[in-house]
Coordinates of N, CA and C in Angstrom, one line a residue:
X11 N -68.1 -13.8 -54.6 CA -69.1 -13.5 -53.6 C -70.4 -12.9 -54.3
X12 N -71.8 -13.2 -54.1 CA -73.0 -12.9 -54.4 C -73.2 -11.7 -54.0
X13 N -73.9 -10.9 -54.4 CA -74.6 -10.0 -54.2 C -75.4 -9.8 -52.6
X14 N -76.0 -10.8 -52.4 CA -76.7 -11.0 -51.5 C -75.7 -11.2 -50.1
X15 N -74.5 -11.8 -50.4 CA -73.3 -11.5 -49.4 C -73.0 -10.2 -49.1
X16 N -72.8 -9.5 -50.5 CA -72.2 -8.1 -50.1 C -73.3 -7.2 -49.3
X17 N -74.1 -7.4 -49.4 CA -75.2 -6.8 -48.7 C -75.3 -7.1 -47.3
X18 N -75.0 -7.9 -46.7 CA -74.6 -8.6 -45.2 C -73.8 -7.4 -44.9
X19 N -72.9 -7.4 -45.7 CA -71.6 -7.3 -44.9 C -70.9 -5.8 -45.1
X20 N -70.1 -5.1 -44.7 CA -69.2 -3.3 -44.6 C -67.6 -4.1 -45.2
X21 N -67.0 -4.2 -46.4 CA -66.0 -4.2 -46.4 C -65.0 -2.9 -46.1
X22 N -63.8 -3.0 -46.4 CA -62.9 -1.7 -46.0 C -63.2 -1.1 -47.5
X23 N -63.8 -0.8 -48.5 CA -63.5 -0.4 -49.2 C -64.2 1.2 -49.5
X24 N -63.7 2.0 -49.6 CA -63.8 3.6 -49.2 C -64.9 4.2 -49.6
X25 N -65.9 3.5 -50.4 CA -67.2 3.9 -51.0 C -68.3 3.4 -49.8
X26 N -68.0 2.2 -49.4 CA -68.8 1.5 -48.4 C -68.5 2.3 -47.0
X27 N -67.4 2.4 -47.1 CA -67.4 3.2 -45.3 C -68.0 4.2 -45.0
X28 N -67.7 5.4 -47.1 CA -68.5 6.7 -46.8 C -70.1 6.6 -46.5
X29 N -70.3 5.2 -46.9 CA -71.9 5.0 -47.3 C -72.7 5.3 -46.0
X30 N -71.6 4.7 -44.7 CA -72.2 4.1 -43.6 C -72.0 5.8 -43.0
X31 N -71.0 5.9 -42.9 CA -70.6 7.2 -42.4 C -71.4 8.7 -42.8
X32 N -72.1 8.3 -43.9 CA -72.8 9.2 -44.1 C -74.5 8.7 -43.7
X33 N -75.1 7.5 -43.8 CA -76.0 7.2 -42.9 C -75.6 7.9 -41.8
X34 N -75.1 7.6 -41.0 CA -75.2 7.9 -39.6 C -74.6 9.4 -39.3
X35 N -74.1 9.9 -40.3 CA -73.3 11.5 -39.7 C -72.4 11.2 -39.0
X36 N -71.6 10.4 -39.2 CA -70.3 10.0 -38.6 C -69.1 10.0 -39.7
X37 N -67.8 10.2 -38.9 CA -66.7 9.5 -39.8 C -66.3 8.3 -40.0
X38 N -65.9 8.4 -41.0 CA -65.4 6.6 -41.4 C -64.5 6.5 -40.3
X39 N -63.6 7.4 -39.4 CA -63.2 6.3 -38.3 C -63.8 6.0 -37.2
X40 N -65.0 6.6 -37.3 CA -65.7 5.6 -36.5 C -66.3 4.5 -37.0
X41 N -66.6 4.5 -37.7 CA -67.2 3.5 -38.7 C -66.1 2.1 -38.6
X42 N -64.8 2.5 -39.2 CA -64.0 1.4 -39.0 C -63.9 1.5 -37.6
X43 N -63.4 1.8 -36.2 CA -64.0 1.6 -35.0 C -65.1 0.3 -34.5
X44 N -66.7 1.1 -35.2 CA -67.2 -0.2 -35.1 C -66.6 -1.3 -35.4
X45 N -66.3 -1.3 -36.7 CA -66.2 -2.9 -37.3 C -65.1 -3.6 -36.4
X46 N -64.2 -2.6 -36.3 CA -63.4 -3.8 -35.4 C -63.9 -3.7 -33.2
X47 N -65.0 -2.6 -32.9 CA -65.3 -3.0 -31.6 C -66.5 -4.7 -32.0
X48 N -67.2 -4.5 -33.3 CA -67.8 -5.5 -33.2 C -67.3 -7.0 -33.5
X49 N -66.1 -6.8 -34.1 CA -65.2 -7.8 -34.5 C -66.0 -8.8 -35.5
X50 N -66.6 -8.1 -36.7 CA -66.6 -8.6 -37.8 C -67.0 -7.5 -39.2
X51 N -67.3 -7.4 -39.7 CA -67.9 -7.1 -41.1 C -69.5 -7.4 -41.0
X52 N -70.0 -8.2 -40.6 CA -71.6 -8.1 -40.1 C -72.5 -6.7 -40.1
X53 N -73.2 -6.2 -41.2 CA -73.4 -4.9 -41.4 C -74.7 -4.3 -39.9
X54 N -75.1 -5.4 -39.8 CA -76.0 -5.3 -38.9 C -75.4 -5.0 -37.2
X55 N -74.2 -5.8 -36.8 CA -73.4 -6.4 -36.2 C -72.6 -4.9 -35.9
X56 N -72.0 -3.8 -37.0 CA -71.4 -3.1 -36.8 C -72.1 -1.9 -36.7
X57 N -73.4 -1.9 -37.2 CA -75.0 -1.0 -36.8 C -74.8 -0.7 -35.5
X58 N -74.6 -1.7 -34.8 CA -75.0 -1.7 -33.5 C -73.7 -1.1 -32.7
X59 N -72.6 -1.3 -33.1 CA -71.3 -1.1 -32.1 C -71.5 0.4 -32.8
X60 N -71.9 1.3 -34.0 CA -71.7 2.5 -34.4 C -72.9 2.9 -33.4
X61 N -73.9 2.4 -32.9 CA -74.9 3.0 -32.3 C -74.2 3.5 -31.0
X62 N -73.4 2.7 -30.6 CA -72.8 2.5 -29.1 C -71.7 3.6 -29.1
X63 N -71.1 3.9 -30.0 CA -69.7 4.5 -30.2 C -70.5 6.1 -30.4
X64 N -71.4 6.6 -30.8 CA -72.5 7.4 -31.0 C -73.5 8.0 -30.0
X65 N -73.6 7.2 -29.4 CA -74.4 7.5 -27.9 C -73.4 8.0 -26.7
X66 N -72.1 7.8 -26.8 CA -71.5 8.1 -26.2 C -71.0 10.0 -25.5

């Protein structure tokens, strides 16, 4: 996988979750949350379901 793939996309892997999790001041279970309310790995994709899960 390219570089430019991994940048798309949030794998499960515990560095990447803290990444997000720490953008947004959330925990990685919400973070995993998103990824599966958005039902993909699409980093943009799970932006948006973390926005939703956050607004709440």
């Amino acid at each position: 996988m390219s570089h430019a793939q991994d940048a798309k996309t949030i794998s499960d892997e515990h560095h990447e979750l803290q990444y997000v999790a720490t953008k947004y001041s959330c925990t990685i279970d919400q973070v995993k949350q998103a990824k599966k309310d958005a039902g993909t790995n699409e980093r943009q994709a799970v932006y948006v379901a973390l926005e939703k899960i956050l607004a709440k």
